[in-house]
XYZ file of C-alpha atoms in Angstrom:
737
model
C 127.476 49.790 69.912
C 129.278 51.786 72.606
C 127.714 54.989 71.259
C 124.249 53.514 71.500
C 124.832 52.324 75.071
C 125.841 55.753 76.266
C 123.076 57.493 74.340
C 120.507 55.377 76.161
C 121.867 56.073 79.628
C 119.066 58.521 80.371
C 116.474 55.987 79.295
C 117.962 53.454 81.702
C 117.295 55.846 84.549
C 113.763 56.600 83.401
C 112.731 53.111 82.375
C 113.723 51.684 85.719
C 110.752 53.599 87.071
C 108.401 51.871 84.650
C 109.126 48.204 85.280
C 106.031 45.959 85.090
C 103.780 46.146 88.104
C 102.926 42.774 89.623
C 99.376 42.398 90.872
C 98.674 40.695 94.133
C 95.868 38.465 95.320
C 93.543 39.521 98.128
C 95.407 37.774 100.907
C 95.621 38.522 104.608
C 99.129 39.292 105.864
C 100.419 37.845 109.161
C 100.144 40.542 111.821
C 103.837 40.346 112.814
C 104.994 40.753 109.231
C 102.609 43.645 108.675
C 103.932 45.615 111.651
C 107.453 45.722 110.257
C 106.351 46.241 106.662
C 103.927 49.058 107.475
C 106.564 51.385 108.915
C 109.082 50.559 106.191
C 106.627 51.218 103.371
C 105.397 54.417 104.979
C 108.991 55.631 105.069
C 109.468 54.804 101.372
C 106.114 56.299 100.271
C 105.349 59.094 102.786
C 102.872 60.925 100.554
C 100.859 57.790 99.860
C 100.984 56.931 103.549
C 99.521 60.368 104.282
C 96.778 59.845 101.686
C 95.894 56.494 103.250
C 95.834 57.996 106.738
C 93.366 60.669 105.572
C 90.947 57.933 104.512
C 91.541 55.918 107.695
C 90.829 58.995 109.791
C 87.474 59.284 108.004
C 86.526 55.780 109.131
C 87.758 53.554 106.307
C 87.780 49.848 107.249
C 88.728 46.683 105.386
C 85.097 46.238 104.331
C 85.251 49.551 102.475
C 88.052 48.509 100.119
C 87.375 47.812 96.433
C 88.855 45.563 93.776
C 91.000 47.358 91.209
C 89.146 45.671 88.307
C 85.706 46.682 89.603
C 84.672 43.167 90.646
C 82.777 42.631 93.911
C 84.732 41.560 96.987
C 86.476 39.274 97.632
C 88.774 40.119 94.754
C 90.079 37.458 92.428
C 93.615 36.186 92.331
C 96.229 38.789 91.452
C 93.806 41.704 91.723
C 94.873 44.714 93.748
C 92.907 46.029 96.709
C 92.318 49.789 96.545
C 90.912 52.373 98.888
C 87.986 54.396 97.465
C 90.415 57.162 96.491
C 92.839 54.750 94.813
C 95.641 53.841 97.239
C 96.770 50.216 96.772
C 96.696 48.478 100.152
C 96.942 45.114 101.888
C 94.975 43.826 104.866
C 96.321 41.938 107.883
C 94.650 39.017 109.553
C 93.272 41.272 112.264
C 91.813 43.681 109.704
C 94.480 46.402 109.806
C 95.026 48.232 106.508
C 98.601 48.982 105.419
C 100.178 50.327 102.244
C 100.822 47.794 99.488
C 104.370 47.658 98.040
C 105.402 50.400 95.621
C 105.192 47.935 92.714
C 101.427 47.579 93.289
C 100.589 51.300 93.414
C 98.556 52.742 90.544
C 98.534 56.345 91.773
C 100.976 58.775 93.266
C 100.336 61.421 95.909
C 101.556 64.908 96.629
C 102.399 66.243 100.092
C 98.749 67.157 100.692
C 97.589 63.613 99.958
C 96.084 64.406 96.526
C 96.264 61.452 94.141
C 97.089 61.437 90.409
C 97.371 58.353 88.177
C 100.721 56.843 87.339
C 101.251 56.158 83.611
C 100.055 52.649 82.753
C 102.889 50.923 80.902
C 101.430 47.436 80.975
C 101.319 45.738 77.591
C 100.933 42.376 75.970
C 104.567 41.876 75.041
C 107.280 40.471 77.265
C 108.830 43.931 77.272
C 105.909 46.236 78.205
C 107.881 49.477 78.311
C 109.183 48.914 74.807
C 105.674 47.985 73.662
C 104.259 51.210 75.121
C 106.974 53.253 73.430
C 106.187 51.711 70.083
C 102.478 52.551 70.517
C 102.971 56.200 71.487
C 106.545 57.395 72.175
C 105.409 60.993 72.707
C 102.838 59.946 75.354
C 105.484 57.909 77.124
C 107.836 60.874 77.003
C 105.211 63.110 78.614
C 104.762 60.539 81.403
C 108.518 60.373 81.913
C 108.723 64.147 81.976
C 106.168 64.280 84.804
C 108.212 61.809 86.814
C 111.417 63.711 86.147
C 109.722 66.897 87.324
C 108.897 65.144 90.605
C 112.546 64.194 91.019
C 111.749 60.481 91.083
C 114.445 59.686 88.531
C 117.116 60.707 91.026
C 116.487 57.479 92.936
C 117.643 55.491 89.860
C 121.099 57.051 89.637
C 122.743 53.975 91.115
C 120.930 51.670 88.669
C 122.146 53.821 85.794
C 125.707 53.802 87.089
C 125.678 50.010 87.448
C 124.433 49.632 83.885
C 127.155 51.955 82.613
C 129.856 50.067 84.511
C 128.636 46.708 83.281
C 128.602 47.716 79.608
C 131.667 49.941 79.681
C 134.009 47.107 80.664
C 133.703 45.904 77.075
C 135.985 48.771 76.110
C 137.077 50.645 79.233
C 139.925 52.461 77.516
C 137.802 54.275 74.957
C 136.069 57.525 75.779
C 132.378 57.636 74.895
C 131.218 59.676 71.955
C 129.208 62.758 72.923
C 125.520 61.970 73.019
C 123.680 63.868 70.255
C 120.894 66.132 71.442
C 117.480 64.820 70.429
C 114.736 66.977 68.906
C 111.126 67.224 69.997
C 109.423 66.503 73.286
C 110.886 62.998 73.487
C 114.318 64.399 72.890
C 113.843 67.069 75.546
C 112.995 64.473 78.135
C 115.924 62.288 77.192
C 118.304 65.240 77.048
C 117.222 66.421 80.508
C 117.688 62.961 81.905
C 121.076 62.668 80.203
C 122.194 65.846 81.932
C 121.101 64.415 85.283
C 123.199 61.307 84.718
C 126.390 62.988 83.471
C 128.080 62.921 86.857
C 127.122 59.306 87.406
C 128.705 58.369 84.064
C 131.945 60.139 84.907
C 132.228 58.373 88.239
C 131.354 55.071 86.645
C 134.055 55.339 83.981
C 136.653 56.235 86.615
C 135.729 53.108 88.519
C 135.493 50.771 85.529
C 138.711 48.873 86.082
C 137.976 48.227 89.749
C 134.478 47.059 88.889
C 135.829 44.753 86.193
C 138.205 43.145 88.653
C 135.468 42.837 91.255
C 133.169 41.260 88.689
C 135.834 38.750 87.753
C 136.314 37.813 91.406
C 132.574 37.461 91.861
C 132.254 35.245 88.801
C 135.101 33.096 90.076
C 133.377 32.715 93.442
C 130.088 31.950 91.764
C 131.755 29.205 89.749
C 132.948 27.631 92.972
C 129.488 27.922 94.536
C 127.103 26.626 91.878
C 124.151 26.644 94.229
C 124.279 30.460 94.357
C 124.679 31.112 90.648
C 121.692 32.942 89.195
C 119.467 31.147 86.766
C 120.812 31.307 83.206
C 118.608 33.509 81.086
C 118.512 33.965 77.320
C 120.154 37.088 75.946
C 117.280 39.509 75.507
C 119.429 42.518 74.614
C 118.238 44.059 71.321
C 120.449 44.505 68.308
C 122.152 47.764 67.381
C 119.518 48.377 64.747
C 116.601 48.222 67.197
C 118.297 50.489 69.727
C 118.140 53.341 67.236
C 114.533 53.826 68.332
C 113.098 54.909 71.659
C 111.428 51.512 71.957
C 114.699 49.701 71.402
C 116.475 51.870 73.938
C 113.773 51.131 76.500
C 114.116 47.433 75.769
C 117.858 47.672 76.371
C 117.227 49.494 79.644
C 114.792 46.853 80.842
C 117.186 44.059 79.908
C 119.942 45.793 81.882
C 117.629 46.218 84.841
C 116.749 42.524 84.667
C 120.447 41.626 84.732
C 120.909 43.884 87.760
C 118.026 42.111 89.450
C 119.588 38.730 88.748
C 122.873 39.880 90.231
C 121.072 41.083 93.342
C 119.299 37.758 93.689
C 122.667 36.083 93.443
C 123.643 38.029 96.525
C 126.923 39.493 95.257
C 127.610 41.848 98.156
C 130.243 44.533 98.374
C 131.475 47.007 100.954
C 130.122 50.505 101.161
C 132.834 53.043 100.314
C 131.353 56.056 102.087
C 133.349 58.047 104.614
C 131.120 57.056 107.522
C 131.408 53.387 106.567
C 135.188 53.681 106.437
C 135.301 55.253 109.884
C 133.298 52.346 111.222
C 135.802 49.888 109.721
C 138.796 51.764 111.070
C 137.360 51.662 114.577
C 136.819 47.891 114.449
C 139.751 46.383 112.510
C 139.154 42.856 113.795
C 135.510 42.724 112.770
C 136.348 44.530 109.504
C 138.910 41.862 108.632
C 136.379 39.157 109.446
C 133.827 40.750 107.124
C 136.448 41.042 104.359
C 137.153 37.328 104.615
C 133.461 36.504 104.461
C 133.006 38.640 101.361
C 136.027 37.044 99.702
C 134.504 33.633 100.414
C 131.297 34.593 98.599
C 129.053 36.091 101.259
C 125.557 36.509 99.840
C 122.538 38.498 100.963
C 120.606 35.378 101.880
C 123.441 34.323 104.209
C 122.556 37.180 106.576
C 120.416 36.587 109.661
C 118.980 38.835 112.345
C 120.982 39.377 115.535
C 118.247 37.495 117.351
C 118.975 34.408 115.231
C 115.756 34.731 113.236
C 115.498 34.980 109.475
C 115.002 38.441 107.925
C 113.082 40.687 107.816
C 114.293 41.640 111.285
C 112.162 43.276 113.931
C 112.420 47.024 114.227
C 115.739 47.990 115.793
C 117.347 44.561 115.241
C 120.368 44.499 112.941
C 121.477 41.993 110.332
C 124.454 39.794 111.121
C 126.844 37.773 108.962
C 127.369 34.045 109.622
C 130.586 34.862 111.514
C 128.744 37.352 113.735
C 129.459 40.846 112.338
C 126.502 43.229 112.709
C 125.971 45.089 109.446
C 123.587 47.354 107.568
C 122.613 46.341 104.023
C 121.525 48.753 101.336
C 121.605 48.204 97.580
C 123.832 45.140 98.077
C 126.350 47.272 99.990
C 127.398 46.335 103.521
C 128.375 48.744 106.277
C 129.714 47.598 109.654
C 127.560 48.932 112.454
C 129.121 50.905 115.359
C 130.739 48.975 118.189
C 127.801 49.839 120.444
C 125.573 47.721 118.173
C 127.938 44.743 117.922
C 127.043 41.557 119.795
C 130.498 40.072 119.150
C 134.131 41.113 119.173
C 137.456 39.648 118.033
C 140.061 38.190 120.380
C 143.847 38.423 120.076
C 143.915 35.330 117.850
C 141.428 36.860 115.413
C 138.526 34.624 116.442
C 135.044 36.113 116.750
C 133.721 35.756 120.310
C 130.639 37.144 122.123
C 131.082 40.538 123.738
C 130.638 40.724 127.464
C 127.274 42.398 128.201
C 129.173 44.780 130.511
C 131.554 45.958 127.767
C 131.542 49.694 127.003
C 129.124 50.604 129.780
C 128.905 54.120 131.158
C 130.290 54.614 134.659
C 127.571 55.303 137.222
C 127.716 57.094 140.560
C 127.333 53.762 142.376
C 130.225 52.235 140.422
C 132.443 55.236 141.121
C 131.651 55.156 144.837
C 132.284 51.403 145.062
C 135.604 51.751 143.229
C 136.820 54.510 145.574
C 135.692 52.780 148.757
C 138.660 52.422 151.097
C 137.147 52.251 154.586
C 135.640 49.173 156.148
C 131.993 49.829 157.029
C 131.003 50.285 160.634
C 127.685 49.080 162.031
C 126.447 48.564 165.582
C 124.995 45.204 164.606
C 128.488 43.876 163.801
C 129.706 44.141 167.398
C 126.521 43.724 169.437
C 125.777 40.453 171.176
C 122.630 38.515 170.383
C 119.565 40.191 171.823
C 121.213 43.602 172.252
C 119.050 45.251 169.621
C 115.364 45.956 169.469
C 113.390 43.062 168.085
C 111.345 44.631 165.315
C 109.984 41.438 163.841
C 109.747 37.761 164.744
C 107.885 35.479 162.389
C 107.190 31.812 161.902
C 107.351 31.192 158.157
C 104.565 29.119 156.599
C 103.355 28.411 153.079
C 100.796 31.164 153.534
C 103.186 34.002 154.413
C 106.015 33.304 152.009
C 106.328 33.572 148.263
C 107.097 30.682 145.906
C 108.760 30.890 142.501
C 105.408 30.234 140.804
C 103.812 33.331 142.336
C 104.072 36.777 140.853
C 104.364 40.289 142.271
C 101.328 41.725 140.549
C 99.894 43.343 143.675
C 103.191 45.054 144.400
C 103.506 46.352 140.875
C 99.937 47.637 140.807
C 100.486 49.401 144.115
C 103.666 50.977 142.774
C 101.945 52.248 139.652
C 99.080 53.676 141.683
C 101.493 55.330 144.081
C 103.446 56.917 141.240
C 100.327 58.946 140.440
C 99.997 60.265 144.026
C 101.913 63.205 145.472
C 105.219 62.532 147.193
C 104.658 61.903 150.886
C 101.834 59.358 150.512
C 101.957 55.632 149.928
C 99.098 53.134 149.675
C 96.701 55.878 150.753
C 98.606 56.492 154.016
C 100.396 59.622 155.165
C 104.107 59.062 154.705
C 105.754 62.335 155.672
C 109.016 61.599 157.465
C 110.475 64.054 159.943
C 114.084 64.199 161.009
C 117.428 63.636 159.358
C 118.380 61.686 156.258
C 119.548 58.885 158.527
C 116.022 58.667 159.902
C 114.753 58.353 156.334
C 117.115 55.440 155.763
C 115.951 53.778 158.960
C 112.392 54.055 157.693
C 113.520 52.516 154.400
C 115.025 49.529 156.182
C 111.961 49.065 158.371
C 109.630 49.384 155.396
C 111.300 46.616 153.436
C 112.015 44.334 156.371
C 108.450 44.588 157.610
C 106.866 44.679 154.147
C 105.006 47.902 154.863
C 105.562 49.629 151.539
C 105.874 52.894 153.497
C 108.499 54.749 151.432
C 107.073 57.485 149.219
C 107.997 58.143 145.604
C 109.979 61.380 145.531
C 111.370 60.943 149.046
C 115.047 61.887 149.362
C 117.458 59.474 151.052
C 121.086 59.997 152.004
C 123.767 60.234 149.289
C 121.371 62.353 147.233
C 119.167 59.419 146.237
C 115.534 59.933 145.346
C 112.886 57.218 145.483
C 111.731 56.544 141.910
C 109.578 53.463 142.630
C 108.284 51.999 145.867
C 106.650 48.602 146.375
C 106.237 46.475 149.515
C 109.227 44.311 148.566
C 111.531 46.651 146.607
C 112.478 50.296 146.282
C 114.189 51.799 143.248
C 116.225 54.955 143.865
C 117.658 57.348 141.307
C 121.005 59.128 141.457
C 121.771 62.616 140.102
C 123.363 61.081 136.978
C 120.080 59.350 136.133
C 121.305 55.863 137.072
C 119.059 53.737 139.245
C 119.588 51.142 141.975
C 117.278 48.578 143.499
C 117.079 48.082 147.281
C 115.402 45.031 148.791
C 115.306 42.679 151.756
C 118.272 40.379 151.131
C 116.894 37.839 153.606
C 113.774 37.132 151.534
C 115.362 34.026 149.962
C 115.971 32.533 153.404
C 112.336 32.751 154.518
C 111.379 29.142 153.942
C 108.394 27.344 155.488
C 109.226 25.852 158.883
C 111.860 28.430 159.791
C 111.663 31.252 162.328
C 112.947 34.698 161.358
C 113.968 37.225 164.012
C 115.191 40.723 163.140
C 116.922 43.098 165.577
C 117.192 46.805 164.812
C 119.982 49.120 166.079
C 120.161 52.877 166.562
C 122.387 53.489 163.541
C 119.893 51.759 161.237
C 121.849 48.510 160.955
C 120.061 45.236 161.615
C 120.707 41.611 162.383
C 118.391 38.887 161.075
C 118.626 35.321 162.354
C 116.876 32.570 160.394
C 116.532 29.446 162.549
C 115.644 26.283 160.677
C 113.830 23.172 161.810
C 117.115 21.205 161.898
C 118.605 23.722 164.369
C 120.956 25.406 161.899
C 121.009 29.203 161.641
C 121.871 31.828 159.056
C 122.860 35.203 160.512
C 122.763 38.217 158.196
C 123.963 41.668 159.257
C 122.955 44.698 157.155
C 123.595 48.410 157.278
C 120.937 51.139 157.137
C 120.706 50.766 153.335
C 120.034 47.021 153.749
C 123.440 46.259 152.205
C 124.697 42.865 153.405
C 127.847 43.326 155.483
C 128.200 39.778 156.740
C 126.440 36.432 156.366
C 127.339 33.403 158.473
C 126.009 29.853 158.449
C 125.941 28.171 161.866
C 125.409 24.435 161.558
C 123.379 22.464 164.085
C 126.660 21.181 165.591
C 127.942 24.759 166.071
C 130.370 24.870 163.146
C 130.375 28.304 161.497
C 131.021 29.114 157.860
C 131.517 32.728 156.827
C 129.784 33.130 153.468
C 129.928 36.898 152.907
C 132.148 39.388 154.700
C 132.361 42.966 153.473
C 133.873 44.144 156.763
C 137.446 43.130 155.997
C 139.944 45.693 154.704
C 138.548 47.300 151.559
C 140.826 47.998 148.606
C 139.938 50.664 146.027
C 139.475 49.418 142.478
C 141.433 50.857 139.554
C 139.128 49.846 136.738
C 141.683 50.711 134.047
C 144.146 48.160 135.439
C 141.687 45.249 135.569
C 142.142 42.351 133.156
C 139.930 42.032 130.100
C 136.480 40.495 130.633
C 136.386 36.717 130.804
C 135.407 35.103 127.483
C 131.649 34.782 127.256
C 130.307 31.335 126.504
C 129.300 31.191 122.812
C 125.607 30.690 122.091
C 124.795 27.037 121.436
C 121.226 27.485 120.263
C 119.923 25.289 123.073
C 120.142 24.462 126.758
C 123.612 23.562 128.029
C 124.259 20.042 129.213
C 125.116 19.440 132.856
C 128.777 18.931 131.976
C 128.872 22.147 129.953
C 127.267 24.045 132.826
C 129.784 22.666 135.301
C 132.739 23.594 133.079
C 131.375 27.087 132.434
C 130.698 27.873 136.093
C 133.984 26.495 137.392
C 136.196 28.658 135.186
C 138.448 30.646 137.499
C 138.751 34.408 137.398
C 141.968 35.828 135.997
C 142.660 38.115 138.962
C 144.972 38.010 141.974
C 142.834 40.114 144.344
C 139.361 39.995 145.933
C 136.444 42.411 146.083
C 133.478 43.235 148.271
C 130.036 42.052 147.261
C 129.102 45.684 146.683
C 132.005 46.144 144.266
C 131.018 43.014 142.345
C 127.417 44.138 142.075
C 128.079 47.767 141.178
C 131.249 47.753 139.044
C 130.580 46.053 135.685
C 134.275 45.568 134.915
C 134.750 43.625 138.173
C 131.730 41.433 137.610
C 132.848 40.688 134.056
C 136.012 38.998 135.350
C 133.856 35.873 135.541
C 131.586 35.209 132.599
C 127.815 34.864 132.980
C 126.039 31.695 131.925
C 122.620 32.348 130.433
C 119.806 30.257 131.915
C 118.162 29.376 128.607
C 115.639 27.014 130.203
C 113.687 29.929 131.678
C 111.573 32.362 129.701
C 109.311 34.897 131.384
C 105.994 36.224 130.156
C 105.965 39.949 129.516
C 105.751 41.824 132.816
C 105.909 38.626 134.877
C 108.454 37.181 137.293
C 106.713 33.838 137.897
C 108.183 30.463 136.883
C 105.686 27.668 136.292
C 106.551 24.164 137.557
C 107.210 22.803 134.061
C 109.848 25.447 133.472
C 111.287 25.008 136.957
C 111.945 21.351 136.211
C 114.184 22.463 133.349
C 116.568 23.861 135.974
C 117.478 20.354 137.182
C 120.920 20.365 135.572
C 121.831 23.780 136.954
C 120.495 22.807 140.380
C 122.653 19.690 140.533
C 125.763 21.574 139.373
C 125.351 24.264 142.058
C 124.462 21.732 144.750
C 127.530 19.608 143.941
C 129.780 22.689 144.058
C 128.442 23.709 147.489
C 128.847 20.166 148.812
C 132.526 20.328 147.857
C 133.018 23.871 149.162
C 130.360 25.311 151.538
C 131.663 28.835 150.827
C 130.644 28.821 147.178
C 128.558 31.859 146.246
C 126.528 32.165 143.042
C 124.897 35.346 141.797
C 121.657 35.086 139.828
C 121.108 38.106 137.576
C 117.904 39.312 135.960
C 117.573 41.393 132.786
C 114.791 42.946 130.703
C 114.432 44.471 127.251
C 113.980 48.213 126.789
C 110.179 48.276 126.633
C 108.662 50.067 129.626
C 109.873 52.485 132.288
C 113.428 51.980 133.539
C 112.479 51.826 137.231
C 109.793 49.220 136.607
C 112.192 47.160 134.489
C 114.830 47.282 137.200
C 112.409 46.046 139.870
C 111.022 43.384 137.522
C 114.475 42.081 136.621
C 115.395 41.788 140.300
C 112.217 39.839 141.005
C 112.965 37.501 138.099
C 116.402 36.783 139.516
C 114.772 36.033 142.866
C 112.294 33.665 141.195
C 115.114 31.623 139.667
C 116.871 31.423 143.051
C 113.627 30.362 144.756
C 113.038 27.664 142.147
C 116.553 26.265 142.639
C 115.909 26.088 146.369
C 112.333 24.769 146.213
C 112.851 22.071 143.610
C 116.513 21.093 143.952
C 117.445 21.940 147.584
C 120.099 24.477 146.641
C 120.982 26.290 149.911
C 119.547 29.810 149.511
C 122.262 31.323 151.731
C 124.785 30.533 148.991
C 122.905 32.623 146.444
C 122.639 36.371 145.951
C 120.289 37.931 143.431
C 120.645 41.138 141.463
C 118.515 42.754 138.793
C 120.036 45.034 136.162
C 116.933 45.965 134.202
C 117.786 47.098 130.684
C 121.378 48.144 131.400
C 123.236 45.194 129.882
C 121.565 44.024 126.695
C 122.562 40.762 125.071
C 121.248 41.914 121.688
C 122.244 45.566 121.544
C 119.023 46.955 120.180
C 115.989 48.777 121.493
C 112.538 47.232 121.604
C 110.660 44.035 122.391
C 113.484 41.490 122.075
C 113.015 38.167 123.857
C 116.753 37.422 123.975
C 117.205 40.434 126.257
C 114.575 39.174 128.725
C 116.846 36.694 130.382
C 118.338 35.401 133.606
C 121.962 34.373 134.047
C 124.224 32.984 136.749
C 127.851 33.614 137.763
C 130.022 31.835 140.265
C 131.544 34.783 142.143
C 133.387 32.774 144.830
C 136.787 33.623 143.297
C 135.990 37.334 143.465
C 134.684 37.614 147.051
C 136.957 38.642 149.925
C 135.254 36.259 152.362
C 137.160 34.898 155.354
C 137.849 31.154 155.602
C 135.511 28.837 157.497
C 136.027 28.613 161.251
C-alpha cells in the first residue's frame, strides 16, 4: 500500500487542479463584498483579469453577458455568467462586472489575454476525475501535460506534501520504494510530475514525526471541542487493487484532497515556520506566547476577526486578529504574527494583553524635539503690559449670527482652501497676499489673519522656524516642517466666543496678543498668546474678582528627556459600546504616574508626554466623511461625559481637559489635520452648548492621521474618532489666587 501511495504522489499534485467546478446562480453581489473580492481575484488570476479588462475597455456591460449553457438571460440557477469571449464573471448590485472565483472559470488566459479552454473533467460519478480517466486516460494526460507546462502544478506542492505526511505516518520508519517509471504519454506526464514533487516528499518524510505529534494534539483538542470537529465522512479511499490504474490513483488523490479540505474547515491552524515569521515572533515574545497559548487551546480559522471587530473578509489593509488580540496573517492554515507596527495590542509585565497606546512607536518630529529641548521661559510684551496698552485690533459683540455652533460645518473654509491650493503662492481668496518685511512680520500677519478671520495667509508662504504654509483657511493654517511633519495653527479663543459675550483683542509690537472675553455675568477670561498664537497664559476672573490661573506656560521650563519617561498609561480596553458615566469618571480621574509637570506645548507636541495619561475614546460621536458637524441627536449622547467634566470642574476649577480629533488615512495629510482639529472643536462646542461645560477649561487639538487606533491604511471608521484626556496632572499651572 505504501508503494502505491508514493507512486501516486504526482497524481495528487495534478488532480488537485481538476477538482469539480461548482456552478453559480446569476446573483448580484453586494457592492462592499465585490470591492474586496475583485482585487483579490485579480491578484490570483492576473491573466484572466487582463482578458476581462480588454472586453470592459471595448464597452462590455452587464447586459452583454451570456449564460454558459446558451440560455437567454437571466440565467437559471447554478449557471455561470460568461463574457462573450468566455471569462466567467459575477455582477454586483450596481452593475459592476468582476471576475468569478477560479472554481467557476472554464477558460484560461495567457499574458496577452488570449483564452483557451480548460479541460472539462465533469462527469456523472461522484468522483469526476476518476470517471474522466476511465473514459480516456491519454486525453486526461494530455490535459495535465498542458497544465504542467504552464507551471500551474507548482501551486499544489503544499497539497502534495500534506497528503504525503498524512499517509506516511502509517509507517514513518520505512523508506519508500522507488517509483517505477511509467511508459507512454500518461507515464511521461506522471514521471515529470513525480520529479517536480521529489523535494516535497523528502521534506515531508523528514517532518513526519513532528506532523504525527501535531496531528495527535489536534485530534485531542478536537475531541475536547466537539462543536469544531469536522463532519464524519465515509471512507472513500479506493482499495489497493483499484489504485493500480490511473483512474484509481486519481480517485485516491481526490479523496486525499477532500480530507485536506475537511481539516481546513475544522480550522486546525499552525504557526508558519519561515525565517521572516520567526523574526516577527522573536521581536514580540509576549504576543508570540499569547498566540502559542491560543493555538494550544484549539484556535480555529473561524475564531479570527478583523482588527475593526467585523467578521472576515476584512477590508483592504485591515488585518486578522485572534480572540486575545494578536494581529496575524493567515495563509494555507498557517499563522504569522504581523510586525509590531501593525499590532493594536501589546502585553504588559504580567503577560496580559492590553491595548497599545496610539502614541507608541511614533517617529520624533521637529516640533517634538524643539518642545523637549525648550529650557527658556517665553517672553511676550502682552505678559507684562497693563490693560489697554496694546493696539485694539478687534472688538466684537458675539451673537448667534457671528459664531459657529457644533452643528455647523466648515465647508466654506475647506472649499476656499482647496481653491487656494491651486493658485500661485502669494494670493489668497483672489486677493494679493505678498508680504514684505521680516519673518516676524509674516508671523504677525498670521496672527492677525486667524484672529480677524481674514484667511490672508498664502499657501507656500514661509514663516519663522523654517515653516511653510501647506494649507490656509479662514479659521486654521497648516504648516509643514523640513522633516515633512505638519502642525495646525488656529485661534485658541474660538471656543470662548459665545453669544452674549464681548471679545476684545489687543495686539503688541512683538506679535503677541491679549484677548479678553467679557461675559454677561461680568466674569472674564484673559488669554495671552505669542506671535504663533500659542497660548502662554489663560486666567479666569470671576465676577467677584477672584482669579484662577488655568494655563501658565511662562513658569520655569524644564527640558524633557523622553527616554526617562515612564511607560504610557494603560489604555482603556474596548468595551464594544459607550462607557457608563461611572466608567467615564473612573477613566478620566486616573492620575498620571509622573512626579513633574509640563507646558501645554510639551503635552501637545511630545507623544510620550501626552501618553502619560490615557485617552478615553468618545464612542458616542461619529462624523460623516469630510465633516466636522455634530447633529443634535448625537450631541445628546455626550450627556454622561458632560456631567463628568462639569462635576470635576466644580470640585477643582483648575481642571483642564484636552479634546483630540483623529482621521483615517484617506485624503491629503494637511486637509486631514485641519479636519481633525475642527472635529475636536465641535465636540468641545457641543459640551459647552448642551451641558454648560466651561469652555475655558478645554483645549482642543487635532492630530490628523498620525495616531491610528487600527494600524492600517484606508477608509477605517474606527480611526475617525475623537477622544478626551484629563491633563490637569501634567500641566505646570500655578495655584489659584
